[in-house]
Amino acid sequence: MADAFDLTIIGSGPGGYVAAIRAAQLGMKVAVVEKWSTLGGTCLNIGCIPSKALLHASEMFEEAGHGFKALGIDIPAPVLNLPQMMNHKIDTVAANVGGVDYLFKKNKITTFRGIGTIAAPGKVFVTPENGARTEIETKNIVIASGSVSANLPGIEIDEKQIVTSTGALNLDKVPKRLLVIGAGVIGLELGSVWARLGSQVTVVEFLDRILPGMDSEVARQFQRMLQKQGMEFKLSSKVAGIDKQDDGSLKVRIEPAKGGDMELLDADVALVAIGRKPFTDGLGLDIVGVALDERGRVRVDAQFKTSVDGIYAIGDVIAGPMLAHKAEDEGIAVAEILNGQAGHVNYAAMPAVVYTNPEIATVGKTEDELKAEGINYKIGKFPFTANGRAKAMLATQGFVKILADVETDRVLGAHIVGKNAGEMIHELVVLMEFSGSAEDLSRTTHAHPTLSEAVREAALSLEDGAIHI
Ligand code: FAD
Ligand code: NAI
């Protein structure tokens, strides 16, 4: 006999598991279908969490090797214990996915293991790896099936030598030469990890800049910082092919993006990080008639409803930035909407962080966007070289840049390059959420000495002037 639920969610990533918890909190009987053996999706298993564990550990290794001396800490050169670093990553992932298990039990959410297929509105089949198919009866369905790495035609991923982020999070030795294809978030974060651990990293990027979509001044300055750290960039270039050599290394064929003479580059490992694509395999969407857009994403309206009544979708599988917190917020919103509330996500105040060293954190419009939209804006800027705490921490790289409307003073965007930028951005997110002005921020007391004072100083520079510069 079929089990009956108010809501069945397919996928237990940040979108699916958060939607499940909120729906259960609001009184729904909830089922989650997950094909992997652990909950938490890409983010907790092979994305945000393991990458941050390795970013932190490799940053500590780098600090111990190069940062301690100036602080008066004399230690012998640190020795890398890569298996233990990987154990730290594994333990961090286990603690996080176990946390989702605990939350599901606490909220009485039922988990079904297997591939979820929508047989019809109100009916989901679960096909486990072994054993019989289960049928779920459900009033509503939320698709939260996420995304997978995009691949490069003609290049075969083995996750050992030619890898996606999944393999790059799991290498058993430090590659002497790492080739990164794509200067986006994954390429720069994971490139940084291996560069700090000793790899010679070369990044090949199709466009003439790194981090497309981010403020171009930020991207330009950040590229220089990464170059100082030893990373090399080949912009306006594409990888035409990769050949495995007899000695076990890779020969990479690189061409100018617009065509021209080919260049050969030797590498030990190649990381393909050219973006991610929505994952809808096995869901049965064509049978049930759920429409996709031109990029293969599930098409939804402002209430996250697909083209079929009773079927909703959230997270990486729909349009918008592929970010865990975006998926989570959509999860909360869809659960609230299903319970008659006004669930809402403010995409205009959605932060994004690149967890390199220094970090990049951004919210709202870039200067490039404001120019393109013909908006009359003003720029407030403050460098960390003029911030007392940053000097004490030897963390003076970077700056805060705030963009505000000339007529209304309303903050339209903010971009921070610097240590802990990912923590500092949130006062700007809250400010934008409340449609705040630069003056609101400049008149807000900030504790001294903190890195966050640089944020206030950037706002002050939009008013009567920053104090410390
Ligand atoms: P996913 O997390 O992709 O989860 C989808 C789940 O659905 C998976 O568990 C999958 O097994 C399951 N599934 C799919 N189809 C079926 C089916 N038919 N039946 C049953 N189960 C199914 N974002 C950030 O905001 N910050 C970061 O620091 C960050 N770091 C990242 C680092 C890396 C290396 C990667 C790859 C991504 C990173 N991201 C980060 C992006 C983030 O992981 C995604 O935006 C987020 O996981 C999307 O959540 P989701 O719930 O939509 O889908
Ligand atoms: P991305 O979209 O950030 O970057 C891909 C890069 O590859 C772009 O610069 C693009 O121009 C380039 N590119 C595309 N085709 C190419 C080709 N043939 N040759 C050379 N370069 C090419 O995608 P990425 O880094 O793979 O990350 C995927 C998603 O995961 C991102 O959208 C991001 O939202 C998410 N993510 C978020 C993180 C965070 O929030 N800190 C960390 C890691 C991933």
XYZ file of C-alpha atoms and ligand atoms in Angstrom:
566
model
C 0.000 0.000 0.000
C 1.216 3.540 -0.772
C 2.423 5.823 2.043
C 0.528 9.169 2.136
C 2.209 12.534 2.759
C 1.353 16.244 2.547
C 4.672 16.949 0.859
C 7.328 14.842 -0.860
C 10.665 16.439 -1.677
C 13.055 14.869 -4.179
C 16.643 15.647 -3.144
C 18.086 16.379 0.297
C 20.545 19.197 -0.529
C 20.298 22.634 1.107
C 17.110 23.299 -0.872
C 15.385 20.007 -0.108
C 16.391 19.470 3.512
C 15.586 23.048 4.560
C 12.201 22.922 2.783
C 11.484 19.645 4.600
C 12.309 21.069 8.028
C 10.278 24.260 7.537
C 7.285 22.303 6.138
C 7.421 19.925 9.127
C 7.655 22.888 11.519
C 4.508 24.243 9.875
C 2.679 20.972 10.571
C 3.032 19.023 7.326
C 3.705 15.300 7.077
C 6.888 15.298 4.989
C 8.845 12.702 2.993
C 12.283 13.230 1.419
C 13.606 10.974 -1.343
C 17.409 10.821 -1.650
C 19.408 8.563 -3.949
C 22.725 9.031 -2.120
C 23.529 7.133 1.076
C 23.920 10.381 3.056
C 21.706 13.456 3.311
C 22.817 17.038 2.553
C 23.267 16.928 -1.243
C 26.163 18.447 -3.167
C 26.819 21.174 -0.619
C 27.387 19.005 2.440
C 28.911 15.942 0.742
C 31.028 17.179 -2.200
C 30.697 20.982 -2.253
C 30.597 23.830 0.257
C 31.530 21.861 3.354
C 34.450 19.655 2.221
C 35.896 22.534 0.186
C 35.808 24.831 3.207
C 37.461 22.159 5.365
C 40.360 21.955 2.878
C 40.474 25.729 2.352
C 40.807 26.256 6.098
C 43.376 23.498 6.605
C 45.510 24.598 3.646
C 45.332 28.224 4.816
C 46.624 27.146 8.235
C 49.441 25.221 6.517
C 50.351 28.301 4.502
C 50.226 30.538 7.636
C 52.418 28.156 9.609
C 54.893 28.055 6.729
C 55.007 31.736 5.834
C 52.998 33.880 8.243
C 54.235 33.018 11.726
C 57.792 34.359 11.594
C 56.742 38.010 11.368
C 54.491 37.504 14.416
C 57.411 36.244 16.467
C 56.590 32.560 16.273
C 59.616 30.553 15.176
C 58.751 27.002 14.178
C 60.399 24.539 11.818
C 58.872 24.388 8.329
C 55.517 22.582 8.649
C 55.243 19.102 7.161
C 52.089 18.266 5.218
C 50.127 15.232 6.413
C 47.666 15.018 3.524
C 45.856 11.864 4.746
C 45.120 13.613 8.070
C 43.984 16.768 6.235
C 41.600 14.563 4.238
C 40.439 12.922 7.504
C 39.597 16.389 8.815
C 37.509 16.920 5.667
C 35.804 13.522 6.042
C 35.012 14.168 9.724
C 33.621 17.620 8.911
C 31.338 16.169 6.225
C 30.225 13.324 8.529
C 29.352 15.764 11.326
C 27.305 17.898 8.943
C 25.393 15.131 7.165
C 24.782 13.488 10.538
C 23.336 16.803 11.674
C 20.732 16.643 8.899
C 19.846 13.066 9.957
C 19.303 14.331 13.490
C 17.141 17.251 12.312
C 15.011 14.915 10.170
C 14.355 12.646 13.152
C 13.637 15.636 15.396
C 11.084 16.962 12.886
C 9.603 13.500 12.134
C 10.543 13.661 8.449
C 10.512 10.292 6.649
C 13.500 9.531 4.398
C 13.192 7.213 1.401
C 16.483 5.985 -0.109
C 16.494 5.606 -3.876
C 15.821 7.429 -7.119
C 12.622 9.455 -6.973
C 10.498 9.509 -10.119
C 7.296 11.507 -10.486
C 4.746 9.056 -11.861
C 1.941 11.636 -11.840
C 0.991 14.692 -9.772
C 0.491 13.263 -6.269
C 2.484 10.102 -6.925
C 6.248 9.438 -6.538
C 8.012 6.121 -7.116
C 11.197 5.383 -5.190
C 13.584 2.901 -6.781
C 16.296 1.824 -4.340
C 19.630 0.370 -5.451
C 18.464 -3.022 -4.191
C 14.986 -4.192 -3.369
C 11.467 -3.334 -4.373
C 10.081 -0.032 -5.634
C 8.042 2.022 -3.130
C 5.081 4.193 -4.075
C 4.419 7.451 -2.237
C 1.076 9.248 -2.313
C 1.511 12.944 -1.707
C -0.500 16.156 -1.939
C 2.491 18.186 -3.160
C 5.896 17.493 -4.704
C 9.008 19.704 -4.565
C 11.835 18.949 -6.991
C 15.181 19.799 -5.344
C 17.455 17.605 -7.460
C 20.283 20.154 -7.727
C 23.050 20.268 -10.293
C 26.125 18.413 -11.567
C 29.437 19.559 -13.099
C 29.303 20.595 -16.735
C 31.719 18.669 -18.928
C 33.960 19.709 -21.737
C 33.276 17.864 -25.015
C 35.982 15.316 -25.815
C 37.499 15.374 -22.337
C 36.816 12.295 -20.261
C 36.626 12.721 -16.500
C 38.214 9.888 -14.488
C 38.107 11.771 -11.126
C 41.741 10.762 -10.534
C 43.788 12.735 -13.045
C 41.169 14.603 -15.047
C 38.789 15.663 -12.326
C 35.759 17.748 -11.465
C 35.533 19.434 -8.064
C 34.634 16.025 -6.599
C 37.986 14.485 -7.585
C 39.871 17.700 -6.741
C 38.561 17.420 -3.164
C 39.938 13.917 -2.921
C 43.425 13.793 -4.481
C 45.749 11.374 -2.679
C 48.876 13.408 -3.369
C 49.715 17.006 -4.174
C 50.017 17.315 -7.969
C 53.252 18.984 -9.045
C 51.433 20.833 -11.818
C 47.687 21.434 -11.620
C 45.847 22.772 -14.628
C 42.525 24.427 -13.815
C 40.038 24.960 -16.636
C 37.730 27.859 -15.702
C 38.568 30.877 -13.510
C 35.226 30.752 -11.692
C 34.529 30.103 -8.038
C 35.461 26.412 -8.010
C 38.632 26.903 -10.063
C 39.919 29.667 -7.798
C 38.917 28.065 -4.480
C 40.268 24.595 -5.252
C 43.205 26.037 -7.218
C 44.085 27.968 -4.026
C 43.904 24.824 -1.892
C 46.420 22.935 -4.022
C 48.631 25.990 -4.659
C 49.013 26.422 -0.878
C 49.904 22.758 -0.526
C 52.634 23.067 -3.160
C 51.145 22.675 -6.661
C 52.149 24.940 -9.519
C 48.672 26.070 -10.618
C 47.825 27.371 -14.105
C 44.278 28.566 -14.738
C 42.951 28.611 -18.300
C 39.934 30.893 -18.743
C 37.865 31.375 -21.880
C 36.979 35.010 -21.147
C 39.414 37.938 -20.821
C 38.836 38.162 -17.060
C 38.418 35.968 -14.002
C 35.174 35.565 -12.000
C 32.683 36.696 -14.660
C 29.657 38.369 -13.124
C 31.634 39.860 -10.241
C 32.588 43.539 -10.148
C 35.379 43.854 -12.732
C 37.593 46.102 -10.546
C 37.381 43.474 -7.797
C 38.224 40.706 -10.270
C 41.216 42.629 -11.691
C 42.749 43.385 -8.304
C 42.040 39.889 -7.018
C 43.762 38.314 -10.008
C 46.918 40.270 -9.107
C 46.707 38.955 -5.541
C 46.429 35.378 -6.765
C 49.350 35.915 -9.143
C 51.437 37.108 -6.168
C 50.489 33.835 -4.492
C 52.011 32.026 -7.462
C 48.951 31.171 -9.557
C 49.311 31.691 -13.305
C 46.494 32.728 -15.622
C 45.942 32.151 -19.303
C 42.945 34.343 -20.121
C 41.065 34.420 -23.440
C 42.126 30.805 -23.904
C 40.452 27.455 -24.234
C 41.524 23.864 -23.781
C 41.218 22.022 -27.087
C 42.182 18.617 -25.751
C 44.089 16.652 -23.137
C 46.296 13.648 -23.965
C 47.635 11.175 -21.463
C 51.407 10.645 -21.897
C 53.361 7.403 -21.491
C 55.061 8.807 -18.373
C 51.645 9.267 -16.745
C 51.512 13.069 -17.161
C 49.024 15.081 -19.224
C 49.741 17.078 -22.362
C 47.183 19.882 -22.623
C 46.398 21.616 -25.903
C 45.511 25.274 -25.322
C 44.217 27.630 -28.011
C 43.346 31.321 -28.018
C 39.576 31.639 -27.446
C 39.189 33.337 -30.836
C 41.330 30.740 -32.606
C 45.023 30.818 -33.484
C 48.230 28.975 -32.682
C 48.033 26.083 -30.280
C 50.219 25.951 -27.165
C 51.156 22.767 -25.299
C 51.272 22.597 -21.527
C 52.337 19.728 -19.253
C 50.265 18.944 -16.199
C 49.854 16.138 -13.671
C 46.200 16.769 -12.866
C 43.540 18.764 -14.741
C 40.487 20.200 -12.962
C 37.483 20.928 -15.175
C 35.553 23.762 -13.472
C 33.552 25.390 -16.256
C 30.215 25.630 -14.459
C 27.416 23.349 -13.302
C 24.229 22.240 -15.035
C 20.790 21.431 -13.607
C 20.213 17.737 -12.871
C 16.836 16.291 -13.885
C 17.728 12.721 -14.964
C 15.388 10.028 -13.686
C 12.723 12.440 -12.416
C 10.300 11.541 -15.208
C 9.602 15.202 -15.994
C 8.873 14.596 -19.677
C 6.258 11.968 -18.819
C 4.444 14.161 -16.334
C 4.835 17.281 -18.501
C 7.001 19.542 -16.319
C 8.477 22.176 -18.655
C 12.177 23.055 -18.772
C 13.688 26.325 -20.005
C 16.236 26.688 -22.824
C 19.091 25.828 -20.419
C 17.498 22.651 -19.081
C 16.354 24.234 -15.809
C 12.910 23.482 -14.397
C 10.704 26.452 -15.238
C 8.864 27.914 -12.217
C 6.676 30.935 -11.485
C 7.198 33.401 -8.607
C 5.643 30.835 -6.240
C 8.104 28.114 -7.385
C 5.254 26.254 -9.122
C 6.194 24.315 -12.256
C 3.987 23.988 -15.325
C 2.134 21.154 -13.543
C -0.217 21.778 -10.576
C 1.041 20.357 -7.296
C 4.664 20.158 -8.483
C 7.186 22.800 -7.354
C 10.953 23.220 -7.800
C 13.750 25.039 -5.939
C 17.541 25.373 -5.754
C 20.169 24.705 -8.413
C 17.660 22.956 -10.676
C 15.811 26.249 -11.315
C 17.128 29.614 -12.588
C 19.287 31.904 -10.456
C 22.682 31.727 -8.784
C 23.778 28.193 -7.868
C 24.330 28.927 -4.198
C 23.463 26.903 -1.123
C 21.863 29.821 0.735
C 19.735 30.660 -2.319
C 18.494 27.043 -2.352
C 17.847 27.187 1.414
C 15.863 30.415 1.196
C 13.781 29.004 -1.651
C 13.204 25.913 0.513
C 11.798 28.035 3.329
C 9.754 30.129 0.907
C 8.140 27.159 -0.876
C 7.234 25.519 2.452
C 5.605 28.746 3.603
C 3.751 29.190 0.305
C 2.408 25.620 0.559
C 1.072 26.579 3.993
C -0.745 29.661 2.761
C 1.962 32.121 3.793
C 3.729 34.750 1.672
C 7.093 33.013 1.197
C 9.540 35.298 -0.544
C 13.209 35.422 -1.553
C 14.909 38.786 -2.121
C 17.319 38.003 -4.955
C 18.479 41.647 -5.004
C 20.073 41.189 -1.572
C 21.630 37.758 -2.110
C 25.264 37.635 -0.961
C 27.964 35.585 -2.689
C 31.359 34.723 -1.245
C 34.553 33.306 -2.732
C 36.391 31.609 0.142
C 39.948 32.252 -1.007
C 42.532 34.258 0.935
C 41.686 37.100 0.881
C 37.976 36.377 0.532
C 35.666 38.153 -1.867
C 32.160 38.959 -0.705
C 29.561 40.737 -2.729
C 25.916 41.733 -2.650
C 23.696 43.657 -5.043
C 24.774 45.453 -8.181
C 28.301 45.598 -9.578
C 29.674 48.838 -11.000
C 29.534 47.228 -14.452
C 25.793 46.562 -14.041
C 25.049 50.091 -12.815
C 26.914 51.535 -15.803
C 25.044 49.272 -18.209
C 21.713 50.233 -16.630
C 22.552 53.957 -16.821
C 22.053 54.475 -13.075
C 23.651 57.557 -11.532
C 25.804 56.047 -8.780
C 28.556 57.109 -6.392
C 31.414 54.993 -5.023
C 32.638 54.821 -1.430
C 35.905 52.958 -0.972
C 38.214 52.158 1.905
C 41.399 50.036 1.877
C 42.325 47.602 4.659
C 45.837 49.129 4.681
C 44.253 51.991 6.665
C 42.445 49.736 9.176
C 44.117 49.245 12.561
C 42.933 45.693 13.172
C 44.003 44.600 9.685
C 47.506 45.963 10.388
C 47.660 44.046 13.670
C 46.617 40.882 11.853
C 48.947 41.441 8.886
C 45.818 41.270 6.739
C 45.933 44.574 4.888
C 45.151 43.206 1.417
C 41.924 44.371 -0.138
C 39.256 47.034 0.216
C 35.579 47.748 0.742
C 33.618 49.271 -2.131
C 30.067 50.524 -1.644
C 27.885 51.696 -4.504
C 25.000 54.047 -3.727
C 22.416 55.972 -5.706
C 23.429 59.628 -6.214
C 19.930 61.027 -5.677
C 18.609 58.812 -2.876
C 21.861 57.616 -1.209
C 20.325 54.119 -1.177
C 22.978 51.379 -1.177
C 22.746 49.433 -4.445
C 25.691 47.085 -4.085
C 28.739 46.313 -1.984
C 31.954 44.424 -2.717
C 34.601 43.469 -0.189
C 38.003 41.914 -0.848
C 39.732 41.053 2.403
C 40.175 38.660 5.287
C 36.772 37.606 6.667
C 34.954 39.491 3.886
C 32.375 36.676 3.906
C 31.427 37.529 7.484
C 31.543 41.303 7.006
C 29.200 41.397 4.012
C 26.129 40.648 6.098
C 25.723 44.118 7.564
C 25.408 45.306 3.975
C 22.932 42.523 3.177
C 20.753 43.593 6.128
C 21.128 47.239 5.147
C 19.984 46.463 1.593
C 17.158 44.253 2.875
C 15.862 47.344 4.702
C 16.532 49.620 1.685
C 19.104 51.477 3.794
C 21.249 54.408 2.723
C 25.003 54.940 2.923
C 24.302 57.542 5.622
C 22.435 54.928 7.725
C 25.618 52.860 7.675
C 28.013 55.756 8.213
C 26.087 56.820 11.337
C 26.119 53.327 12.843
C 28.726 52.770 15.577
C 31.197 49.982 14.797
C 33.356 48.450 17.520
C 37.037 49.364 17.514
C 39.322 47.812 16.469
C 37.510 45.583 13.952
C 37.869 44.871 10.256
C 34.210 45.929 9.941
C 35.228 49.525 10.626
C 36.470 49.540 7.024
C 32.849 48.997 5.944
C 31.713 52.035 7.905
C 34.648 54.066 6.594
C 33.666 53.205 3.009
C 30.183 54.527 3.814
C 31.678 57.626 5.483
C 33.664 58.298 2.329
C 30.315 58.654 0.547
C 29.255 61.352 3.060
C 31.640 63.932 4.594
C 34.718 61.736 4.192
C 36.380 58.720 5.768
C 38.256 59.502 8.996
C 41.348 57.334 8.683
C 42.481 58.128 5.173
P 22.104 19.659 -4.339
O 22.832 20.146 -3.156
O 22.793 19.457 -5.594
O 21.256 18.428 -3.892
C 20.485 17.675 -4.771
C 20.250 16.304 -4.169
O 19.234 15.656 -4.912
C 21.457 15.377 -4.196
O 21.661 14.831 -2.920
C 21.071 14.308 -5.210
O 21.611 13.035 -4.904
C 19.561 14.287 -5.056
N 18.820 13.807 -6.226
C 18.856 14.283 -7.490
N 17.970 13.644 -8.271
C 17.360 12.732 -7.483
C 16.352 11.766 -7.712
N 15.748 11.619 -8.908
N 15.968 10.997 -6.672
C 16.540 11.122 -5.445
N 17.497 12.036 -5.171
C 17.893 12.833 -6.178
N 27.421 27.195 -2.582
C 27.539 28.128 -1.616
O 26.579 28.871 -1.382
N 28.675 28.271 -0.892
C 29.763 27.496 -1.118
O 30.777 27.641 -0.442
C 29.690 26.518 -2.136
N 30.743 25.727 -2.397
C 30.641 24.776 -3.370
C 31.769 24.010 -3.652
C 31.714 23.055 -4.636
C 32.932 22.216 -4.920
C 30.498 22.830 -5.348
C 30.411 21.765 -6.393
C 29.385 23.613 -5.084
C 29.448 24.599 -4.100
N 28.361 25.419 -3.822
C 28.477 26.382 -2.851
C 27.083 25.296 -4.533
C 26.088 24.492 -3.675
O 26.646 23.237 -3.376
C 24.770 24.331 -4.406
O 24.278 25.594 -4.786
C 23.730 23.653 -3.527
O 24.184 22.396 -3.098
C 22.399 23.490 -4.268
O 21.480 22.872 -3.435
P 20.267 22.006 -4.000
O 19.509 21.563 -2.794
O 19.560 22.762 -5.047
O 20.917 20.757 -4.725
P 31.525 29.316 -12.661
O 30.378 29.588 -13.510
O 31.725 30.076 -11.398
O 32.892 29.508 -13.479
C 33.150 28.809 -14.652
C 34.256 29.535 -15.405
O 34.674 28.718 -16.475
C 33.822 30.858 -15.977
O 34.792 31.816 -15.681
C 33.721 30.575 -17.473
O 33.964 31.707 -18.278
C 34.803 29.524 -17.636
N 34.651 28.653 -18.792
C 33.516 28.117 -19.310
N 33.799 27.318 -20.359
C 35.153 27.331 -20.490
C 36.059 26.690 -21.378
N 35.634 25.867 -22.327
N 37.375 26.931 -21.226
C 37.836 27.763 -20.257
N 37.013 28.396 -19.387
C 35.699 28.175 -19.510
O 31.476 27.742 -12.379
P 32.254 26.819 -11.356
O 33.467 27.491 -10.832
O 32.379 25.512 -12.036
O 31.208 26.693 -10.176
C 29.882 26.196 -10.418
C 28.909 26.805 -9.476
O 29.130 26.366 -8.157
C 29.007 28.304 -9.473
O 27.923 28.808 -10.199
C 28.906 28.715 -8.045
O 27.714 29.415 -7.848
C 28.880 27.411 -7.261
N 29.948 27.471 -6.269
C 29.885 28.416 -5.297
C 30.893 28.557 -4.385
C 30.796 29.625 -3.379
O 29.724 30.182 -3.221
N 31.860 29.950 -2.680
C 32.065 27.692 -4.405
C 32.057 26.754 -5.486
C 31.012 26.649 -6.357
